[in-house]
Short mmCIF file of C-alpha atoms in Angstrom, two decimals:
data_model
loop_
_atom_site.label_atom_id
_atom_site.label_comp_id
_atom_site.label_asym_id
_atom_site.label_seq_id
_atom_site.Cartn_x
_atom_site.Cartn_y
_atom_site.Cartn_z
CA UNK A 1 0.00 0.00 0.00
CA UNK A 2 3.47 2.08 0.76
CA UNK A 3 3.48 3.23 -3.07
CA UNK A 4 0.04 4.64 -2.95
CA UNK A 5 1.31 7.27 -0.80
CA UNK A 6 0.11 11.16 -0.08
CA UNK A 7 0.41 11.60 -3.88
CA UNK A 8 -0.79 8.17 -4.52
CA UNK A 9 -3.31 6.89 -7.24
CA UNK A 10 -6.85 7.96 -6.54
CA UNK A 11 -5.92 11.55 -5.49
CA UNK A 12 -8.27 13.80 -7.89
CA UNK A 13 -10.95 11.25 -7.97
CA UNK A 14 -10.85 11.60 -3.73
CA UNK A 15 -11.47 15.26 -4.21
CA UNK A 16 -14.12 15.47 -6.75
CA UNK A 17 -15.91 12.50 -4.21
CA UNK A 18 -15.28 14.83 -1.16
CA UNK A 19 -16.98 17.30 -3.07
CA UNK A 20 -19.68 16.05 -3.92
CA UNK A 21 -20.15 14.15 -0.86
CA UNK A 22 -19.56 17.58 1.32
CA UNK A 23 -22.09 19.37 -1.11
CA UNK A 24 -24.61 16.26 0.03
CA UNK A 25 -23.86 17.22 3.47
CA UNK A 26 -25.91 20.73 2.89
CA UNK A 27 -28.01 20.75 -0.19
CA UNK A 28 -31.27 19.23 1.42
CA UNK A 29 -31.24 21.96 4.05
CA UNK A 30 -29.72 24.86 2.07
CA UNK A 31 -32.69 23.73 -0.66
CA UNK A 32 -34.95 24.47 2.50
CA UNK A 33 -33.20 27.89 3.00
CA UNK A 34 -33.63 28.72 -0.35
CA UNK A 35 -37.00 28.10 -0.58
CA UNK A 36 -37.74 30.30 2.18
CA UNK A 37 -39.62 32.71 -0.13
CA UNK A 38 -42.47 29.86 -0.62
CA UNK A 39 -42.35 29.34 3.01
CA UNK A 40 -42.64 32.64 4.00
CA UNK A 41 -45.50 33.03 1.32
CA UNK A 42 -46.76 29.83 3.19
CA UNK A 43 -46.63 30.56 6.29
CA UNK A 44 -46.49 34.46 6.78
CA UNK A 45 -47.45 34.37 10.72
CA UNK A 46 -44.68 31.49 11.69
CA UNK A 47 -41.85 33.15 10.98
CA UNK A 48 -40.21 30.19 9.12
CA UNK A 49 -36.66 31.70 7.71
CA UNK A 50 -36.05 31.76 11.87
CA UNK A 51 -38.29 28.95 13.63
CA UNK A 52 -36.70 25.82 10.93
CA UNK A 53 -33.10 27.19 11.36
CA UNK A 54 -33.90 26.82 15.56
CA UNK A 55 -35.51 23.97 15.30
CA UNK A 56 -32.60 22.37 13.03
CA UNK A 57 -30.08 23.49 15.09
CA UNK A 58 -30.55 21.56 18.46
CA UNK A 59 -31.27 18.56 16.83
CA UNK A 60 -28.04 18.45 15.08
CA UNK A 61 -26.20 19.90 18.17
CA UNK A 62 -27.69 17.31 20.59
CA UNK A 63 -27.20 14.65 18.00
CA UNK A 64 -23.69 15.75 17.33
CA UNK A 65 -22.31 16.05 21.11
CA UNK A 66 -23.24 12.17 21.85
CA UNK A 67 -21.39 11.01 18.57
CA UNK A 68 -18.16 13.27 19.62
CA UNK A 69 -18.33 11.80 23.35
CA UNK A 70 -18.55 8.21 21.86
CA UNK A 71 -15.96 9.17 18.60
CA UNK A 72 -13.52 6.25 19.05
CA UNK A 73 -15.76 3.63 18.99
CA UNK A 74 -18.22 4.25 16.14
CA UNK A 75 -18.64 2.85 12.69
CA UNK A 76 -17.73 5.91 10.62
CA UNK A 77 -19.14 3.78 7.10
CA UNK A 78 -22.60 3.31 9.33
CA UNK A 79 -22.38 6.59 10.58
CA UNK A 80 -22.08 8.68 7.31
CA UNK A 81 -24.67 6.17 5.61
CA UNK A 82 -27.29 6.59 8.10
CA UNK A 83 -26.67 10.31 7.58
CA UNK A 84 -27.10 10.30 3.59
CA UNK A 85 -29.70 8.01 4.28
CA UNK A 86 -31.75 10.00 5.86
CA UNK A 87 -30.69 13.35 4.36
CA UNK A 88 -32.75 11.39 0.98
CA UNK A 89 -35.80 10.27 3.34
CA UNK A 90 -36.04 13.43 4.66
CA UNK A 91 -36.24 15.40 1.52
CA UNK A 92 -38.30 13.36 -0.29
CA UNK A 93 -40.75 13.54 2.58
CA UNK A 94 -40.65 17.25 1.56
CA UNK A 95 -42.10 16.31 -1.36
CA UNK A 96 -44.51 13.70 -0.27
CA UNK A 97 -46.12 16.16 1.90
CA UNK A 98 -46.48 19.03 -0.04
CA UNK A 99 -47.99 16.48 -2.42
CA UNK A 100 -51.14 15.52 0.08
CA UNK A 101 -51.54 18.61 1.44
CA UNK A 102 -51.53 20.16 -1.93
CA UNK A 103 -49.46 23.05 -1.74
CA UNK A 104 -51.76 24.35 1.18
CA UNK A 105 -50.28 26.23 4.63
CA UNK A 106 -52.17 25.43 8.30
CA UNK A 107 -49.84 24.58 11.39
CA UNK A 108 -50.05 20.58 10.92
CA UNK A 109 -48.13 20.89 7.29
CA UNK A 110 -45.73 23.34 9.28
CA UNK A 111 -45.24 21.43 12.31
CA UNK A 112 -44.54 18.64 9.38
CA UNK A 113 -42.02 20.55 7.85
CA UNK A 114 -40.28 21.94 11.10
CA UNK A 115 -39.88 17.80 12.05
CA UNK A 116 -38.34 17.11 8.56
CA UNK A 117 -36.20 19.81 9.41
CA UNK A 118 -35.07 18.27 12.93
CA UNK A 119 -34.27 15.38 11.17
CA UNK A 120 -31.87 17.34 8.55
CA UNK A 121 -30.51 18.28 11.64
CA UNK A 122 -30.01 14.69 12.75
CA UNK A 123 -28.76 13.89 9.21
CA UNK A 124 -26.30 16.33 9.23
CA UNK A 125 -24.43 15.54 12.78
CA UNK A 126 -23.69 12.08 11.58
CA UNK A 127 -22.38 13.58 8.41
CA UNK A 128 -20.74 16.63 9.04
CA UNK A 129 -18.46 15.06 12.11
CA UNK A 130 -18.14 12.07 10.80
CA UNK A 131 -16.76 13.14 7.36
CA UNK A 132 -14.62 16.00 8.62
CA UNK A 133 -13.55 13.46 11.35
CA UNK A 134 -12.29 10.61 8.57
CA UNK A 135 -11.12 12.92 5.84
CA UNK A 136 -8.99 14.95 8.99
CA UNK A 137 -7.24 11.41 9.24
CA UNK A 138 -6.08 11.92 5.70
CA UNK A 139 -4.32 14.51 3.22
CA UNK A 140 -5.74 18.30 3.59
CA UNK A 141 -7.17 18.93 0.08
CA UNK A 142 -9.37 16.54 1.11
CA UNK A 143 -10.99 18.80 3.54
CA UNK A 144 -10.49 21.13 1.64
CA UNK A 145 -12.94 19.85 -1.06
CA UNK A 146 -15.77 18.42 1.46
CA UNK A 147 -15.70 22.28 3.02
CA UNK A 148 -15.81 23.62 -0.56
CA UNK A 149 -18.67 21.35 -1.23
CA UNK A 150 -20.47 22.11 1.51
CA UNK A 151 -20.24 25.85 0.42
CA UNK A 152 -21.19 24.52 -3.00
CA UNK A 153 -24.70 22.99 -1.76
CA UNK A 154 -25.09 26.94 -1.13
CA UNK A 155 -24.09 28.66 -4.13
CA UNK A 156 -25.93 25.78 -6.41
CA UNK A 157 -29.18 25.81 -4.26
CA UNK A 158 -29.06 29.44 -4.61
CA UNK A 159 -28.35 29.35 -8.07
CA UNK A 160 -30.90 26.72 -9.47
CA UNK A 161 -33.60 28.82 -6.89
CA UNK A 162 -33.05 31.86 -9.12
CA UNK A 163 -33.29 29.82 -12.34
CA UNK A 164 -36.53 28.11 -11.18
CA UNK A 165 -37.96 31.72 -9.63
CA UNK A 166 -37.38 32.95 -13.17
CA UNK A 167 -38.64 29.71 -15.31
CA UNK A 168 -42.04 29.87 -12.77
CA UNK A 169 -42.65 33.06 -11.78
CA UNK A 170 -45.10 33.99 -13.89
CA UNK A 171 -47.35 31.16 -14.28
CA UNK A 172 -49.84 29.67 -11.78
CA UNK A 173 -48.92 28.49 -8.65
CA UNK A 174 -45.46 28.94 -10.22
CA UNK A 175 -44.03 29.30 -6.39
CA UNK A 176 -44.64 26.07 -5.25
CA UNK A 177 -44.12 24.60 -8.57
CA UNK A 178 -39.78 26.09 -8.50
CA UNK A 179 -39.71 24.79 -4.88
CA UNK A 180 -40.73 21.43 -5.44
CA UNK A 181 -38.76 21.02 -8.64
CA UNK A 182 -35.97 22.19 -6.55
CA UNK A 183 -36.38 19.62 -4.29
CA UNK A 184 -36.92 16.59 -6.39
CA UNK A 185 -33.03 17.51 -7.72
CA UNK A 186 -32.13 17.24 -4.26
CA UNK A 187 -34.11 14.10 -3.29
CA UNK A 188 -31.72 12.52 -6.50
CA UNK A 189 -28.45 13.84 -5.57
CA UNK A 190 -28.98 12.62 -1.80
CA UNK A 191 -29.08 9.08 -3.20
CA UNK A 192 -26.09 10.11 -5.28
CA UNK A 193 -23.81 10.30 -2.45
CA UNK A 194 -25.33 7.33 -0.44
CA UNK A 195 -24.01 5.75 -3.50
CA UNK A 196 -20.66 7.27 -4.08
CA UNK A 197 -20.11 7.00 0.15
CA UNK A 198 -21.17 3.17 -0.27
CA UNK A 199 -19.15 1.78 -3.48
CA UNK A 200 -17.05 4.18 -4.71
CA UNK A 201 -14.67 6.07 -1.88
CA UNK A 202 -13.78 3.49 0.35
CA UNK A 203 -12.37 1.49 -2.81
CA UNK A 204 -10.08 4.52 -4.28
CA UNK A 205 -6.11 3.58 -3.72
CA UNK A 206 -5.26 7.01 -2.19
CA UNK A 207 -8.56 6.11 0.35
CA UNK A 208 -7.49 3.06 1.66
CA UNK A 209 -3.84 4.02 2.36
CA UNK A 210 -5.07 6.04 4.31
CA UNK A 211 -6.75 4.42 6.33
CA UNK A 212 -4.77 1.87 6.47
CA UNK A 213 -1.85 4.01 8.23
CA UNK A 214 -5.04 5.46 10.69
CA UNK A 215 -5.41 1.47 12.10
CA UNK A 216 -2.21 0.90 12.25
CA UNK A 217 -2.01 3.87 14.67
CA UNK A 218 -4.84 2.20 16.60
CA UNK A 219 -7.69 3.76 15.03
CA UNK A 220 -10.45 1.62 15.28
CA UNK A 221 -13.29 3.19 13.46
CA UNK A 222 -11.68 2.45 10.26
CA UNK A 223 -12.67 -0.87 10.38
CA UNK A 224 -15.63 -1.15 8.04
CA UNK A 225 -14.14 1.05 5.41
CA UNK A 226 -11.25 -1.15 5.04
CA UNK A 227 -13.31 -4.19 4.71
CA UNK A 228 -15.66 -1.97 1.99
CA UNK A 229 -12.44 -1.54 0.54
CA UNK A 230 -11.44 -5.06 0.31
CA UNK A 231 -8.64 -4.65 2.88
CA UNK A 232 -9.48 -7.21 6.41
CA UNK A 233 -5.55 -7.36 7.69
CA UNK A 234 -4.98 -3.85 9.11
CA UNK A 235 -7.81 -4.57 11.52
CA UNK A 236 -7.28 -7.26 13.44
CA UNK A 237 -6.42 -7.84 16.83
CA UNK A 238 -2.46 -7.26 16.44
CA UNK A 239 -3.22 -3.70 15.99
CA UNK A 240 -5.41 -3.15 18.69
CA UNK A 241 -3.32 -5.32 21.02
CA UNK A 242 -0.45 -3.47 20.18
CA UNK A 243 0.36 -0.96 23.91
CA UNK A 244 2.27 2.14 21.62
CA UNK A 245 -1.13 2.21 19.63
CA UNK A 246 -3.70 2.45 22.63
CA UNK A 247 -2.02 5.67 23.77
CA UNK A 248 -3.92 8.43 22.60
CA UNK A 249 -4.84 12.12 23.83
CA UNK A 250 -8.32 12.18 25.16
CA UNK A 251 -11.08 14.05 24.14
CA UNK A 252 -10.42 16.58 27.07
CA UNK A 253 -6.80 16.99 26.48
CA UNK A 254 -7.42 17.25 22.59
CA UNK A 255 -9.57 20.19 23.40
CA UNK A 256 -7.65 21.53 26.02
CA UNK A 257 -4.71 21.74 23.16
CA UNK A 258 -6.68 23.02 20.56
CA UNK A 259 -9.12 25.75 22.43
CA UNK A 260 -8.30 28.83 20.22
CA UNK A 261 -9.31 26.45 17.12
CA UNK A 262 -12.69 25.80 18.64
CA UNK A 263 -13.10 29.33 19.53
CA UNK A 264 -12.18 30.54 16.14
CA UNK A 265 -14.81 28.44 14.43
CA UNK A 266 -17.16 29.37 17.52
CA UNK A 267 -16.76 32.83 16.89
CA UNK A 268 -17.01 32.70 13.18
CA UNK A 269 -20.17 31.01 13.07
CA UNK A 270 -21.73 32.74 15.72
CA UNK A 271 -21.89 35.87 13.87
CA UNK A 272 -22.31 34.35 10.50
CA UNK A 273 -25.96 32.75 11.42
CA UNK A 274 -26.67 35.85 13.58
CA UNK A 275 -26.85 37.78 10.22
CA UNK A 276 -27.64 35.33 7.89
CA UNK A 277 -30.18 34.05 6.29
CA UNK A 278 -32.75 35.28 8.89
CA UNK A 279 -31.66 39.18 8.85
CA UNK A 280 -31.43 38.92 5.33
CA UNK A 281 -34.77 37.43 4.62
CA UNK A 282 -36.56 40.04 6.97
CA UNK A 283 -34.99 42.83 7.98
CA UNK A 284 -33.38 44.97 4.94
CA UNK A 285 -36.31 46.78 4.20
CA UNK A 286 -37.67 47.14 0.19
CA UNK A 287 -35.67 47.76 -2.03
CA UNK A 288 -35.83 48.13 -5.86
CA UNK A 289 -35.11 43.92 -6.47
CA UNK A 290 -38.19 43.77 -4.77
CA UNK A 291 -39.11 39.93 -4.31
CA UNK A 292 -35.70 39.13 -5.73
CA UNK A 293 -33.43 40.76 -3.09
CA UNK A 294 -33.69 38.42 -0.20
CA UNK A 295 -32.44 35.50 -2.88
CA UNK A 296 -30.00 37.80 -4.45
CA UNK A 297 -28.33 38.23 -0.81
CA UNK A 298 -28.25 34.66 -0.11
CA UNK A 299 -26.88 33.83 -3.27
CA UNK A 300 -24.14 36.55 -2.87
CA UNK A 301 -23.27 35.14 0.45
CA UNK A 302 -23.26 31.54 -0.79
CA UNK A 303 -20.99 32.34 -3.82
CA UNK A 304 -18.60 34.49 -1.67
CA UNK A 305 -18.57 31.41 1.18
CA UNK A 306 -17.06 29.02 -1.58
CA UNK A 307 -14.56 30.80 -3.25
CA UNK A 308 -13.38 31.77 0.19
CA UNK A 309 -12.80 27.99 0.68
CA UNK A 310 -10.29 28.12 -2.43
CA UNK A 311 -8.38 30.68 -1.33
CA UNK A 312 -6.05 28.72 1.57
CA UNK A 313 -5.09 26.42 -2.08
CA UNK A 314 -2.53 29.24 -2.38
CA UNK A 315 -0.43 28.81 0.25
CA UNK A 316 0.79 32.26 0.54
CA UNK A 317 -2.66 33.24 1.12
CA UNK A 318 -3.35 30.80 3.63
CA UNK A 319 -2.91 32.15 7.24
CA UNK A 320 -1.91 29.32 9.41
CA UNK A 321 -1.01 31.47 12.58
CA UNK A 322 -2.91 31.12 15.71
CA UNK A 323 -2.75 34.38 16.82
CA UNK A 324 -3.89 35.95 13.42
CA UNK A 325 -6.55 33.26 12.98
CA UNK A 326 -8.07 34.60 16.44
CA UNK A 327 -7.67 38.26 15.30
CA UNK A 328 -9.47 37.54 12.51
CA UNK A 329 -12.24 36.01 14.27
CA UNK A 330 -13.01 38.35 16.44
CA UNK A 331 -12.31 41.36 13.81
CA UNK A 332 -15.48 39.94 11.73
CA UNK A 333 -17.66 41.01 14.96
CA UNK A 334 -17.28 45.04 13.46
CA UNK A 335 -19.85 43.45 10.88
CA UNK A 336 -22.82 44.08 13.29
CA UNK A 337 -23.17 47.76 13.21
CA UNK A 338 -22.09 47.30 9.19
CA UNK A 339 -24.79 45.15 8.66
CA UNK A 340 -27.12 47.73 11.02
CA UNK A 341 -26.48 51.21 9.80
CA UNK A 342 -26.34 49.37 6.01
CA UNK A 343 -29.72 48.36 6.85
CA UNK A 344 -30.72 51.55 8.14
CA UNK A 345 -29.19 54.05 6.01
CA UNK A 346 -27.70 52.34 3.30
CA UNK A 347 -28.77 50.97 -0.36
CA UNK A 348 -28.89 47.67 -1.50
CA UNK A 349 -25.25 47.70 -3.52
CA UNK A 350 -23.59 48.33 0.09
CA UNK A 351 -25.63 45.48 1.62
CA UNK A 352 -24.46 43.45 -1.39
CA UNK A 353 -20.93 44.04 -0.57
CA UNK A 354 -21.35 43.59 2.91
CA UNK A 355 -22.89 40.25 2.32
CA UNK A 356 -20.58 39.49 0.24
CA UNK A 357 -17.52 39.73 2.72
CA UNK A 358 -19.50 37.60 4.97
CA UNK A 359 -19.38 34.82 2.97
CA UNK A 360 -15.91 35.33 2.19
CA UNK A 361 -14.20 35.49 5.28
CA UNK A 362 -16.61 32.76 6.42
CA UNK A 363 -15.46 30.45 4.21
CA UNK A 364 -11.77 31.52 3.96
CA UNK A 365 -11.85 31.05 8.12
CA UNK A 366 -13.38 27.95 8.49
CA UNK A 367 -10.79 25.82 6.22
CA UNK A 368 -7.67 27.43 7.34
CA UNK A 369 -9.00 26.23 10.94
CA UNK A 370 -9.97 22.69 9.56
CA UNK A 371 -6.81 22.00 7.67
CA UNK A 372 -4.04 23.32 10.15
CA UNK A 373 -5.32 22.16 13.53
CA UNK A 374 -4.98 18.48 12.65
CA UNK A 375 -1.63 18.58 11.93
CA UNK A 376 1.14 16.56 13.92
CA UNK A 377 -1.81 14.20 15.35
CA UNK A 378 -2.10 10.88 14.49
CA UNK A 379 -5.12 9.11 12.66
CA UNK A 380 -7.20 8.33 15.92
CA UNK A 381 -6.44 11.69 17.28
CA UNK A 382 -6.97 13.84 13.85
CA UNK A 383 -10.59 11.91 13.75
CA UNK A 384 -11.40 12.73 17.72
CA UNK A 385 -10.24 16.39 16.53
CA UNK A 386 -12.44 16.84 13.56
CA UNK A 387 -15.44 15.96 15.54
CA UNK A 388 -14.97 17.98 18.38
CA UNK A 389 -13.91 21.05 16.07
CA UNK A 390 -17.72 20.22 13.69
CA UNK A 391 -19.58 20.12 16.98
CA UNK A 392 -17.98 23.63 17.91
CA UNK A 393 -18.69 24.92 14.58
CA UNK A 394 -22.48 23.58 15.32
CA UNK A 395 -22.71 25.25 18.74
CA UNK A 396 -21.69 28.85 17.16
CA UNK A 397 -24.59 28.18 14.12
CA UNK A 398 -26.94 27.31 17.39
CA UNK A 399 -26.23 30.31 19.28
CA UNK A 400 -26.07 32.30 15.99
CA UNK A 401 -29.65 31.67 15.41
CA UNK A 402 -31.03 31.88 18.82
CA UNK A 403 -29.43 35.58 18.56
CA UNK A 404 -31.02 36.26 14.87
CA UNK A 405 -33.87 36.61 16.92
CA UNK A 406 -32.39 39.70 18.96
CA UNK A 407 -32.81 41.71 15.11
CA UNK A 408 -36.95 41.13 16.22
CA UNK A 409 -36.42 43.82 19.44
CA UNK A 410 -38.59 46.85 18.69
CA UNK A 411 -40.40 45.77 15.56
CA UNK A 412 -43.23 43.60 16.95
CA UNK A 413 -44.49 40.43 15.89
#
């Protein structure tokens, strides 16, 4: 396995699978973002750009806590499966129930759709940790790619939104007709990466080197994905019986070492989901887009979020010091009373640019976090890492959109 090395055979092919498998990871519940303008429409008394990010957030926080606590002994393959698994469930129970309700609002469809959300939020803490958790046992540009695709799901969902908006807008019932044709493509591309997790990763060269080297360093939640890969002798009991490979940091002590990385992505998303999308959708006034502008801002901010997650590919760009990476996080903070007096005062090319930069330093942040703090860890401990680091990132979206809600002061309900 030795010649299939860091620059081994499979490489590329990893990357374009990350990416599409991190773009999985978010494009059933950006397609629910992004179809916020039918839910709103929908359901104009229930808030519903807020309530489905709040009630999505705890169950993907809860969810996501218990899988870091019990990292080291969990099937990643049946982890990440049951996670695709039900990200495709889940959205084509979208579907099914718009179906028999026919397009109609009333709190039982929305108390349906807020559950289908919980369960994104489910879907997405097996994912999200357990992908960033594997792929942090491996080569960076492979991190790199699942973050880009997750900031992919954005700009694409955002994209194909303003394509079906446009195709639909005039004709009848042309609202619901965009969102659910938006959904159906991401009920199909779900099962596309249940697929491409299932039978095609685990068997790429680069892949199973990999993770071959993590259970040889005692990992033991490799175990599955070897044997998907056609590879049973790295996991047996001479590794695991092996003293040198039981020592590992623990969770605590991994932490511990790594605090200002958890703050970082703390602090970034924090004030990312404080802003958007529920500021966005409700609170930057009319403007001469009209019905456009809310979508036109989250498409902005999606676009901006992934080719921030190209720029660390230049290594002179990317900033791998701990002391700038905190200044940076807390800098982004001065994008409050930006975002305020923009609001307030300013026109919608300003809040454009604005939005813009959100996305951008969002994205930039968040993989120069993910791809240096793993480094000099071996495989068990770069896996323990990446899920403790996702579950941070999760608690900053969590308390981001609990403090959306402080935008609401002074404006009624």
């Amino acid at each position: 396995m030795a010649v299939h090395g860091e620059n081994g055979e499979g490489k590329y092919t990893a990357m374009i699978v990350c990416w599409l498998l991190g773009n999985g990871c978010l494009f059933s519940w950006n397609s629910m973002l992004t179809i916020e303008d039918y839910y709103v429409n929908l359901f104009p008394d229930y808030h519903p750009t807020r309530v489905l990010t709040l009630v999505y957030q705890p169950f993907a926080l809860g969810t996501l806590a218990i899988l870091a606590y019990k990292e080291a002994k969990i099937n990643t393959r049946r982890r990440n499966l049951f996670g695709y698994s039900l990200f495709f469930i889940s959205s084509l129970l979208v579907l099914v129930l718009d179906l028999a309700t026919s397009g109609k609002g009333g709190i039982g469809t929305y108390i349906g759709i807020c559950l289908i959300s919980g369960a994104f939020g489910v879907a997405d803490a097996h994912v999200q940790g357990g992908m960033v958790g594997d792929l942090s046992l491996m080569c960076p540009e492979f991190i790199q790619s699942f973050l880009a695709g997750l900031a992919a799901s954005g700009a694409l969902t955002s994209a194909l939104r303003l394509i079906t908006k446009a195709a639909f807008e005039n004709s009848k019932g042309g609202l619901r007709k965009g969102a659910m044709m938006f959904f159906a493509i991401s009920t199909f591309f779900e099962l596309l990466c249940v697929l491409l997790y299932a039978h095609v990763f685990p068997k790429l060269p680069i892949v199973k080197y990999y993770r071959s080297k993590a259970a040889s360093e005692g990992s033991k939640t490799v175990s599955a994905d070897l044997a998907a890969g056609g590879i049973q002798t790295l996991t047996g009991e001479g590794v695991e019986e092996d003293p040198k490979h039981m020592e590992r940091l623990g969770n605590k002590q991994l932490f511990f070492q790594n605090m200002d990385y958890a703050a970082n992505l703390f602090l970034v998303y924090v004030l990312t989901l404080s802003i958007f999308p529920g500021f966005l959708s409700e609170d930057t006034g009319s403007h001469s887009l009209g019905t456009w502008y809310a979508l036109v801002l989250i498409a902005m901010y999606n676009v901006w979020d992934l080719v921030g997650r190209y720029i660390p590919l230049i290594e002179i760009l990317k900033l791998k010091s701990r002391k700038g990476l905190m200044i940076a996080s807390i800098s982004r903070f001065l994008l409050i009373p930006a975002f305020y007096f923009t609001a307030k005062y300013g026109d919608q090319g300003w809040m454009i640019m604005l939005t813009s930069y959100l996305g951008l330093s969002n994205g930039y942040l968040t993989v120069c976090v993910l791809t240096v703090a793993p480094e000099g860890y071996k495989g068990p401990e770069q896996n323990a890492l990446g899920n403790l680091l996702v579950l941070c990132v999760t608690g900053g979206i969590f308390a981001g959109v609990t403090l959306d809600w402080l935008w609401l002061i002074g404006k009624g309900w």
